[in-house]
Short mmCIF file of C-alpha atoms and ligand atoms in Angstrom, two decimals:
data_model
loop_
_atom_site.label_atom_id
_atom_site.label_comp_id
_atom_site.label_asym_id
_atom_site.label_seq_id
_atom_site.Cartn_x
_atom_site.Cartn_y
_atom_site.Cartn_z
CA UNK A 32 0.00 0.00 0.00
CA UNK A 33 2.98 2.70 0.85
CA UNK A 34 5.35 1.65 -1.09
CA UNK A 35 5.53 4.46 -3.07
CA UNK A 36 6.09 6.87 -0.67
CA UNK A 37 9.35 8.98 -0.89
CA UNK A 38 11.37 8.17 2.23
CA UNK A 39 11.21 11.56 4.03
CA UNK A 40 14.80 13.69 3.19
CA UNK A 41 15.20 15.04 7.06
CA UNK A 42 15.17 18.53 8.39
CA UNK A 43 18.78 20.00 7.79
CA UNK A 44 18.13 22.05 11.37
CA UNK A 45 16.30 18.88 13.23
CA UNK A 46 18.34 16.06 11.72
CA UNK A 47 21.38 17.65 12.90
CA UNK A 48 20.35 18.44 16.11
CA UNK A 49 19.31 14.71 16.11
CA UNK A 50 22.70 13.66 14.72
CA UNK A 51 24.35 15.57 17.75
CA UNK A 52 22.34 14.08 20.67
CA UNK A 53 23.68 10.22 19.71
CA UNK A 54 27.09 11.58 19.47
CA UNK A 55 29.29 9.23 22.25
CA UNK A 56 31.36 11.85 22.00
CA UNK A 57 31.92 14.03 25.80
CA UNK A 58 33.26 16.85 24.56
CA UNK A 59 30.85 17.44 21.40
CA UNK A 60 29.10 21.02 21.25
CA UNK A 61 26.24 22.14 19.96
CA UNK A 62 26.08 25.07 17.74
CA UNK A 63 22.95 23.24 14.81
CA UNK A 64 19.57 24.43 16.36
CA UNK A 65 18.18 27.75 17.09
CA UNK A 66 17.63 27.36 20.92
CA UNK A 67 19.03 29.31 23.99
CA UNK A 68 21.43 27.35 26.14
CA UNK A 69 22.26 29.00 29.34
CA UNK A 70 25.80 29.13 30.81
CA UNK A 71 25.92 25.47 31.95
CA UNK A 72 24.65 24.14 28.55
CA UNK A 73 21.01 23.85 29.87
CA UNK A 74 17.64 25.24 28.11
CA UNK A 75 16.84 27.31 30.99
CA UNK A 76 13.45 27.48 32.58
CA UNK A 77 12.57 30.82 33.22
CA UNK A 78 11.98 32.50 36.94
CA UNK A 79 9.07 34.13 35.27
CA UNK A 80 7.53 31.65 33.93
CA UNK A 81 7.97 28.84 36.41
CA UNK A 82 6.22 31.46 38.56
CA UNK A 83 3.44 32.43 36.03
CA UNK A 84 2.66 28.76 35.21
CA UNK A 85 2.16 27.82 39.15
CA UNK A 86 -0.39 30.76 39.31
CA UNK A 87 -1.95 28.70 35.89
CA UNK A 88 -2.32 25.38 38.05
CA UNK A 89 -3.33 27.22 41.05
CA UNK A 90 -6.07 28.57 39.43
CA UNK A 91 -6.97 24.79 38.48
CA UNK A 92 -10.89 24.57 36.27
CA UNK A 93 -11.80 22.81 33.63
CA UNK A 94 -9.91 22.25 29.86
CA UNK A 95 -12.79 23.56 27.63
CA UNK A 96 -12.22 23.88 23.89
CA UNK A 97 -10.12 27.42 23.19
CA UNK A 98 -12.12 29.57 20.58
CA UNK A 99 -10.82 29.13 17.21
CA UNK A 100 -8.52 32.10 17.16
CA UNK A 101 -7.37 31.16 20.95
CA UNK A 102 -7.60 33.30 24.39
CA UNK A 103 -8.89 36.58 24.70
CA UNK A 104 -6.17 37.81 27.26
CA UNK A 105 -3.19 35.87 24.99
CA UNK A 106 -4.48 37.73 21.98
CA UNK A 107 -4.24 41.21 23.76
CA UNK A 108 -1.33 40.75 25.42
CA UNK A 109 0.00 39.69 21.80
CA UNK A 110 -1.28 42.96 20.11
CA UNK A 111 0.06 45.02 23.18
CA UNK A 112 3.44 43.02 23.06
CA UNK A 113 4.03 43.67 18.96
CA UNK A 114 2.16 47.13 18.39
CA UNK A 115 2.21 48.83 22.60
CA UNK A 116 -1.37 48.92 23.92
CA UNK A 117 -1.99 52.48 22.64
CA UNK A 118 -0.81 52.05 19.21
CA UNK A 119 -3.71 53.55 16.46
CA UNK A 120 -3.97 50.06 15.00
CA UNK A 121 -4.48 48.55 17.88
CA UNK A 122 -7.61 50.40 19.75
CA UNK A 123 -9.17 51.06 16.02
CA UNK A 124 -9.47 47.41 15.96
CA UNK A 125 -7.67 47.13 12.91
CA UNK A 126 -5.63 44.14 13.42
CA UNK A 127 -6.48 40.48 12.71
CA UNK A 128 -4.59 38.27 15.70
CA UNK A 129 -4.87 34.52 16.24
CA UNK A 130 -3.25 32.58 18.64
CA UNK A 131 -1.06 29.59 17.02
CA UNK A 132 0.64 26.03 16.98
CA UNK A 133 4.38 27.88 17.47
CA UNK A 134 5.22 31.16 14.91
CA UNK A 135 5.40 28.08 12.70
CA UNK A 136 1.91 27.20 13.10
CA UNK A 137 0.76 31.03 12.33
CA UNK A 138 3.25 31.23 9.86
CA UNK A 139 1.24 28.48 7.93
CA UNK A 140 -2.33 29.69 8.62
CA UNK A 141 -1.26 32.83 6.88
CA UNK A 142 0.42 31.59 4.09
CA UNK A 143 -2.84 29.33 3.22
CA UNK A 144 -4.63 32.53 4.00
CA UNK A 145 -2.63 34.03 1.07
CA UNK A 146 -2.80 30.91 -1.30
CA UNK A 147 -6.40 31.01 -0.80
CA UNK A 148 -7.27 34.76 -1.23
CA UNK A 149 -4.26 36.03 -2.95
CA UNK A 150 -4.53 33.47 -5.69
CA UNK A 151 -2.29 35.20 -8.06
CA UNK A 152 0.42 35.81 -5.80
CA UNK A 153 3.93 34.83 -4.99
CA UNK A 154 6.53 34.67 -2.60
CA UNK A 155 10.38 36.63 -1.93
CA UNK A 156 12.62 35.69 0.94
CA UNK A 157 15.55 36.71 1.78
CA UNK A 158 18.84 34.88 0.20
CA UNK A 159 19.45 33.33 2.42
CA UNK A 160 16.87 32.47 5.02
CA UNK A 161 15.37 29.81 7.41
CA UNK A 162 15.12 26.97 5.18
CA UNK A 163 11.38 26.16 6.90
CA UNK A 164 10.14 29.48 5.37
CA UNK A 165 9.87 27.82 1.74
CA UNK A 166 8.75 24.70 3.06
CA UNK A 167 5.53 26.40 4.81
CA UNK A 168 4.87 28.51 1.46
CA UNK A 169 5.70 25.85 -1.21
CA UNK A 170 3.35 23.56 0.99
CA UNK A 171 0.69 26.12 0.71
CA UNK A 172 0.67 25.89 -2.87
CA UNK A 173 2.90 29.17 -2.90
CA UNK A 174 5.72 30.11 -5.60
CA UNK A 175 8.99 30.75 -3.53
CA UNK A 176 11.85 33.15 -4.80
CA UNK A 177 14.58 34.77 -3.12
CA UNK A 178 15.66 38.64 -3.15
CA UNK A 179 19.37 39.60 -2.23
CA UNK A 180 20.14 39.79 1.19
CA UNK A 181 23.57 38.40 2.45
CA UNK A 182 26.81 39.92 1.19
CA UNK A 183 29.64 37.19 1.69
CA UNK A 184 32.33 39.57 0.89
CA UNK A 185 31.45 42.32 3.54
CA UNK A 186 29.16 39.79 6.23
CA UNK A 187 26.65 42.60 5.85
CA UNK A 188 23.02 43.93 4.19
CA UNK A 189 23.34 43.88 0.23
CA UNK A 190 20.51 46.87 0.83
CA UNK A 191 20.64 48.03 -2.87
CA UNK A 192 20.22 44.87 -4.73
CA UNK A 193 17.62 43.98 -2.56
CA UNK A 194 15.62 47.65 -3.24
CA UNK A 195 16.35 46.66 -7.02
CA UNK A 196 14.92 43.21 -6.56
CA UNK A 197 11.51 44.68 -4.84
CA UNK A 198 11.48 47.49 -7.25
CA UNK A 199 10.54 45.01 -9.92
CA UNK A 200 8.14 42.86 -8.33
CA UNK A 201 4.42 42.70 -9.35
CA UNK A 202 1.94 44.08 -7.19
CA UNK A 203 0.51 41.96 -4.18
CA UNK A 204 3.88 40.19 -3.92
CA UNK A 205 4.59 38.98 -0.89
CA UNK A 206 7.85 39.98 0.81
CA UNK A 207 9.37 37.97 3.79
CA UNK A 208 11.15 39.90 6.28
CA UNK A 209 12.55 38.69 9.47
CA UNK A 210 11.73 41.97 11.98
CA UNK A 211 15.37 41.37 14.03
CA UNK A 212 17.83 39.43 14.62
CA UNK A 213 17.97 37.74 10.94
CA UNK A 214 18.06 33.81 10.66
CA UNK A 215 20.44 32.61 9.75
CA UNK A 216 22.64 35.75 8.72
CA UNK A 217 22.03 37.54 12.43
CA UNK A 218 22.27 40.57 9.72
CA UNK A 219 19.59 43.39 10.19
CA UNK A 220 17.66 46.49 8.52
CA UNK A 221 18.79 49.61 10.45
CA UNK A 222 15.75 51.77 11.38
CA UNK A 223 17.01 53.87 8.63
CA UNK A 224 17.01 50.91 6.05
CA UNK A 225 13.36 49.97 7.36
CA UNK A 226 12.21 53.47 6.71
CA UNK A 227 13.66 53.36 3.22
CA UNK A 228 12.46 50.44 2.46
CA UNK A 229 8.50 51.35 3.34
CA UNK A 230 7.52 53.66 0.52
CA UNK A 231 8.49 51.25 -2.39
CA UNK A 232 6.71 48.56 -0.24
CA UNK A 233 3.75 51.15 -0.30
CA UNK A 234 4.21 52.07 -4.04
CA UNK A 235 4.45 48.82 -5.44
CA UNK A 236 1.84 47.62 -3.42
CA UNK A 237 3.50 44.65 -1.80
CA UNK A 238 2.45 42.52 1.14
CA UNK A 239 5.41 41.89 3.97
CA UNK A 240 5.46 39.12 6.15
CA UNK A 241 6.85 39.58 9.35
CA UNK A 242 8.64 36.79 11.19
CA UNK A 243 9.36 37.92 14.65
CA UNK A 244 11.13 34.73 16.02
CA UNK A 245 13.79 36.36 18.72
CA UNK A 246 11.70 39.58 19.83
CA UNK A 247 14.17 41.05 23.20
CA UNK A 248 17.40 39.22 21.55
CA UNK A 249 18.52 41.95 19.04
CA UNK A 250 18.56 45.26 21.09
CA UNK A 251 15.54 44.79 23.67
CA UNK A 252 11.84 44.04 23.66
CA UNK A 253 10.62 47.07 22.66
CA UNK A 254 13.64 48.24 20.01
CA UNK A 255 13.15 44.89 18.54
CA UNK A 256 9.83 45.33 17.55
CA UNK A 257 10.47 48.45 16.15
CA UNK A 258 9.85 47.32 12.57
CA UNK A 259 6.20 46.31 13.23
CA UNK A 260 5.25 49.35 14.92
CA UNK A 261 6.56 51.03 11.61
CA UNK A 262 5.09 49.54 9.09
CA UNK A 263 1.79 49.90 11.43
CA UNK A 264 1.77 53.46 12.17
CA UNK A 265 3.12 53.93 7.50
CA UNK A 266 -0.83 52.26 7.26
CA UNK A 267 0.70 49.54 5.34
CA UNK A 268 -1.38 46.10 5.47
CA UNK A 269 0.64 43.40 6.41
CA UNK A 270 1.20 39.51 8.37
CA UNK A 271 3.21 38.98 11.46
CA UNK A 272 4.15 36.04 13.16
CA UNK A 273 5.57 36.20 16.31
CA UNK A 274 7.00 33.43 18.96
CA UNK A 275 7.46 32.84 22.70
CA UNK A 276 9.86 29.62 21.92
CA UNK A 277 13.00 31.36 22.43
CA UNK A 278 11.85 34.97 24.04
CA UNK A 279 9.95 32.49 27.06
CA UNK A 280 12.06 28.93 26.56
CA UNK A 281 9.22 27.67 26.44
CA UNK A 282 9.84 25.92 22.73
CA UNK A 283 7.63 22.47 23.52
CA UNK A 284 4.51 24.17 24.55
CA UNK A 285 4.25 25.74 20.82
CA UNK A 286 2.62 29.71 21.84
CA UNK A 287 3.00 32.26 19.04
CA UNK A 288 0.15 34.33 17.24
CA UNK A 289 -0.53 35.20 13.81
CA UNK A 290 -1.53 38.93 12.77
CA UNK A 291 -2.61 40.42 10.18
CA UNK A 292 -2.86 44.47 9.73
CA UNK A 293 -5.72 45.62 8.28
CA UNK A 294 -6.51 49.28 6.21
CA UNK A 295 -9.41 49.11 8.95
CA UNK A 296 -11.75 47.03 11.44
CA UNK A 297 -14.21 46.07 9.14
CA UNK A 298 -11.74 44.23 7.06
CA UNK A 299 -9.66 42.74 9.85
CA UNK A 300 -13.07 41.22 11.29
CA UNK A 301 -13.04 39.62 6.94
CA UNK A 302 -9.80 38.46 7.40
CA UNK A 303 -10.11 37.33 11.10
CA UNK A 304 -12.85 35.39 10.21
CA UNK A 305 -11.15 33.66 7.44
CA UNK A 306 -7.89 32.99 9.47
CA UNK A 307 -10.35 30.82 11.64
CA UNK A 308 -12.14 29.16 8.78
CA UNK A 309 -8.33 28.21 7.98
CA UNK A 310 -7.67 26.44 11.37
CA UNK A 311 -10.87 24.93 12.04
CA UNK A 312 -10.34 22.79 9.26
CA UNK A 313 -6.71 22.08 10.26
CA UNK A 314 -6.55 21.72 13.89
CA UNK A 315 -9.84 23.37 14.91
CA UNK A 316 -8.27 25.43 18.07
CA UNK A 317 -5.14 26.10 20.13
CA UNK A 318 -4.38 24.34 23.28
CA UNK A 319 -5.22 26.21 26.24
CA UNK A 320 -2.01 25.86 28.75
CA UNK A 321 1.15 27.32 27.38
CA UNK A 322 -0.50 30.43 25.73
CA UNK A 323 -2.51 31.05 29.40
CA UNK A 324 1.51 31.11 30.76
CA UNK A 325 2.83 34.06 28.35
CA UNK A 326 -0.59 35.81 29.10
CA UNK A 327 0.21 35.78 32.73
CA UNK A 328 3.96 36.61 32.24
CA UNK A 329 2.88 39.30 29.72
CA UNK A 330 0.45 41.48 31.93
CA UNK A 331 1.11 40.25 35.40
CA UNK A 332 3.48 43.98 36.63
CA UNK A 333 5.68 41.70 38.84
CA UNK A 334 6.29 38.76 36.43
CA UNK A 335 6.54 40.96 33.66
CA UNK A 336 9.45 42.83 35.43
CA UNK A 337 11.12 39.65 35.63
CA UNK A 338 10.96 38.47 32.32
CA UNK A 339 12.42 41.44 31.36
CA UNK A 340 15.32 41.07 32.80
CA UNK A 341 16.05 37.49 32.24
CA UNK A 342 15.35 38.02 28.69
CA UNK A 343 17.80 40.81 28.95
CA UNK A 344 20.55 38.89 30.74
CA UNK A 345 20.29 36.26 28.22
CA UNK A 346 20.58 38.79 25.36
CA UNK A 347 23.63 40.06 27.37
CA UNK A 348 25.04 36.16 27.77
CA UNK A 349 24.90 35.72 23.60
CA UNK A 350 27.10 39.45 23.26
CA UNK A 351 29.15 38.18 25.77
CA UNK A 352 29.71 34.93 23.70
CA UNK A 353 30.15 37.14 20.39
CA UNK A 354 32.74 39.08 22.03
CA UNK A 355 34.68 35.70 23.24
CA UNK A 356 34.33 34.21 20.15
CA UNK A 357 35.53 37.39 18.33
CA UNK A 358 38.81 37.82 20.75
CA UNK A 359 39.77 34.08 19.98
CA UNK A 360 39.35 33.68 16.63
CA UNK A 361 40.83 37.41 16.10
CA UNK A 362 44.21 36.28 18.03
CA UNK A 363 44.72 32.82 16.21
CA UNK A 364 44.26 33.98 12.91
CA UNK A 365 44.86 37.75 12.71
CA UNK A 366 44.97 38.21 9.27
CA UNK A 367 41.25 37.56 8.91
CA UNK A 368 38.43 39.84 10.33
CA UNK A 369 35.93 38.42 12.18
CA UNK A 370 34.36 41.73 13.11
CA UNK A 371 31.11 40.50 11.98
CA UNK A 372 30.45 38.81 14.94
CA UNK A 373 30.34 41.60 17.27
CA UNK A 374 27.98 43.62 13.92
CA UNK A 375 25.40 40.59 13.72
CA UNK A 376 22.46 40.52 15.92
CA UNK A 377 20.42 37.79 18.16
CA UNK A 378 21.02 34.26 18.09
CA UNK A 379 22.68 33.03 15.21
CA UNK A 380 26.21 34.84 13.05
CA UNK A 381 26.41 33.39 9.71
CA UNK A 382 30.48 32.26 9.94
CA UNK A 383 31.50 31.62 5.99
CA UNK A 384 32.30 28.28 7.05
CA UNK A 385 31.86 25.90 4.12
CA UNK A 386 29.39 22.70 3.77
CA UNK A 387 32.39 21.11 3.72
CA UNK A 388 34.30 23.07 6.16
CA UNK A 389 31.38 22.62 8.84
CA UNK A 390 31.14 18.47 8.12
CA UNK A 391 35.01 18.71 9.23
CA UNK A 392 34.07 20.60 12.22
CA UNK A 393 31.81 18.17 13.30
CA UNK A 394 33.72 15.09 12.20
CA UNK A 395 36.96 15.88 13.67
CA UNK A 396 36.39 18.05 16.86
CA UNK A 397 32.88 17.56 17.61
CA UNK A 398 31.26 21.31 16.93
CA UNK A 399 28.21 20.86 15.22
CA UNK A 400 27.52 23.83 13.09
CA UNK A 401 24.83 23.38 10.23
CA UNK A 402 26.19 23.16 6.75
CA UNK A 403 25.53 26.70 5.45
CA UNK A 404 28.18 27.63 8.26
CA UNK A 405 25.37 29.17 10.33
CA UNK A 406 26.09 28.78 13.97
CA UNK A 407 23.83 29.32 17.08
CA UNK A 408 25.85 31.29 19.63
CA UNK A 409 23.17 31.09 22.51
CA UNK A 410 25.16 27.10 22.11
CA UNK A 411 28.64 28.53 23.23
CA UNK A 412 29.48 29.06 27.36
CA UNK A 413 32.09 30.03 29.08
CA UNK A 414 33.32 26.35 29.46
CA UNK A 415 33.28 25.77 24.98
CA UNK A 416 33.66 28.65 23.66
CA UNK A 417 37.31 28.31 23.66
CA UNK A 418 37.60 24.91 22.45
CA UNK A 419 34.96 26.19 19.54
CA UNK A 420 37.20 29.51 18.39
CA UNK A 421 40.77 26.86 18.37
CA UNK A 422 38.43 24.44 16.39
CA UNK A 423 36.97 26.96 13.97
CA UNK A 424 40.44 28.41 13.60
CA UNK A 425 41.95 24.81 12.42
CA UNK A 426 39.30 24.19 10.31
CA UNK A 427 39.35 27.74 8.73
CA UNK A 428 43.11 28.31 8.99
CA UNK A 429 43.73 24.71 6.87
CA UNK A 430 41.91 26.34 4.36
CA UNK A 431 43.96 29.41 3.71
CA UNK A 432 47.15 27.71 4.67
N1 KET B 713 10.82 31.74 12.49
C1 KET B 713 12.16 31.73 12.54
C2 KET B 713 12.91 32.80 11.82
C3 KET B 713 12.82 30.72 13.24
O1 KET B 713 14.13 30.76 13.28
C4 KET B 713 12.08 29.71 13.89
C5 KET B 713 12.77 28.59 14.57
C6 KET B 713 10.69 29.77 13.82
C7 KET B 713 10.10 30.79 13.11
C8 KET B 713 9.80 28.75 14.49
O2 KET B 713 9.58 29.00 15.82
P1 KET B 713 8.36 28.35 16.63
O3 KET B 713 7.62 29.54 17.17
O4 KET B 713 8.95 27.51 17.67
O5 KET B 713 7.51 27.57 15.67
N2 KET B 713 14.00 28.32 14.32
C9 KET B 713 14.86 27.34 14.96
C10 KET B 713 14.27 26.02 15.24
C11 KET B 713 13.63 25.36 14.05
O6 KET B 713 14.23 25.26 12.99
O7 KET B 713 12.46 24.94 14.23
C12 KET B 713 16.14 27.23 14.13
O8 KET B 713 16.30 27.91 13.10
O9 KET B 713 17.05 26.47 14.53
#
């Protein structure tokens, strides 16, 4: 009966982070997946959120069925998070917000949202970008292309090329654009670039879609969701998913939203009503527990204070590790700059490293990297990062030598 289905290829993110946890190996390090490690090599749980989730059980009652579009006080908190509780679009009622299976999950209701209603359109990321992003829109049905992002020779923006690129796109494109802290590049739109970039967005009437994975790991909560508030208060329409995996740890219990900003309430009751349409016949509502957690973190004063500063400490940890990193690698091989370390933003720097230079890596000293030479610097602590800079040196100084 199923012999004819294709053997599934892996995930190049999941496999290898699969690969590295049945490595015998003691000294192996893990630099493949986009989580936050903490200083001992742990995925932390969070003061706050240990704290908000007792008040959760506590409060005990039944499990009813979440509406379709999720909790009241998540979806809120959500708006108040992205846009600030006072923002125009906000108390006109002109945004669209659902709560969702992970970003990923919201990511996807969107983009069959767009297959569905935007018939006619197709789809720009960023060269490169997370490899999941074309998954989710080719799976909707969705033609994927990239626009010019990453300059290898400077480890910085290729802003011009990529202007050029949306310049010539038809109208109702849709353009993906991570708000901060850039996976896998960790290279971002200044505010400057971001306000550039908003009148041909306007003029050429194209439809961005945010991906706010790391909101608080760039430059802060609020600076970090600086590009959504500006595209919101420009009165462009556009999607934004956003996540609490990394920002919260709380990856496993899947909480992010999807929202869409509307020219006005009337439509963003249209298109919230078809966003639920969309995930009643997929998964019919969210579950009710992790999403009541970042609702409590997000408007309890106290716990909200709290989270605030762990988020900040950890966004402190990864410069730290940057700066390490930077100093090592600098020292062994000086004729090289590795300046863009300390220039790239949030979780992940985008090293050069080769596919073949990273499977060495990971062969001979145990760093697992993934094969685009993106690394995940929330992996390195004070006890690898050393042993990761002499490693990446060998591997990288063989190469010139
Ligand atoms: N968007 C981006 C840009 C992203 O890096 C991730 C996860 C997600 C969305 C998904 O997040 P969630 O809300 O948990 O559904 N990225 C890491 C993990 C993964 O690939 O799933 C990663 O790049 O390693």
């Amino acid at each position: 009966m199923f012999k004819h289905i294709p053997p599934f290829a892996g995930d190049p993110i999941l496999s290898l982070n699969d690969d590295y946890q049945r490595d015998p190996r003691p000294h192996k390090i893990n630099l493949s997946i986009g989580i936050y490690f903490d200083d001992a090599g742990r995925i932390p749980v969070l003061d706050s959120v240990r704290r908000a989730e007792a008040l959760v059980v506590a409060k005990g009652g039944p499990k009813p069925y979440l509406p379709i579009e999720g909790a009241a006080n998540f979806r809120a908190a959500v708006q108040a998070l992205l846009f600030g509780a006072a923002h125009e679009a906000v108390t006109s009622g002109r945004v669209a917000t659902i709560q969702s299976v992970g970003s990923s999950g919201g990511l996807k209701v969107g983009a069959d949202f767009i297959a569905r209603h935007f018939a006619g359109s197709q789809v720009w990321v960023s060269d490169p970008t997370w490899d999941n992003h074309r998954s989710m829109f080719e799976g909707a049905g969705l033609a994927v292309h990239t626009y010019p992002y990453y300059d290898e020779r400077t480890g910085g923006l290729k802003f011009d090329e990529m202007l050029a690129t949306l310049r010539r796109l038809p109208p109702k494109s849709i353009v993906l654009l991570h708000a901060c802290c850039h996976n896998p590049t960790g290279v971002d739109l200044s505010a400057a670039q971001w306000d550039a970039l908003i009148p041909l967005l306007r003029e050429r009437e194209l439809i961005p879609y945010l991906d706010l994975a790391y909101q608080g790991f760039g430059d802060g909560i609020e600076a970090d969701a600086g590009a959504v508030r500006t595209l919101a208060s420009a009165g462009l329409s556009f999607f934004i998913a956003n996540s609490f995996s990394k920002s919260m740890s709380l990856y496993g219990e899947r909480c992010g939203a999807l929202s869409v900003v509307c020219p006005d309430a009337a439509q963003a009751a249209l298109v919230l009503g078809q966003l639920k349409f969309t995930v009643r016949r997929n998964y019919s509502s969210p579950p009710i527990h992790g999403g009541q957690i970042v609702a409590t973190v997000l408007t309890d004063p106290e716990l909200r204070r709290s989270w605030e500063a762990e988020l900040g400490a950890m966004r402190e940890r990864i410069l730290t590790m940057r700066r390490t990193l930077h100093g090592v690698l600098s020292a062994k091989l000086p004729g090289r700059d590795f300046g863009y370390f300390l220039t790239q933003r949030g979780m992940f720097s985008y090293t050069g490293l080769s596919a073949a230079q990273a499977d060495r890596l990971r062969e001979q000293h145990a760093v697992y990297v993934l094969r685009s030479g993106r690394i995940c610097v929330a992996g390195l602590n004070t006890a690898n990062v050393e042993a990761t800079a002499v490693a990446m040196a060998a591997v990288l100084g063989a190469a010139t030598a």
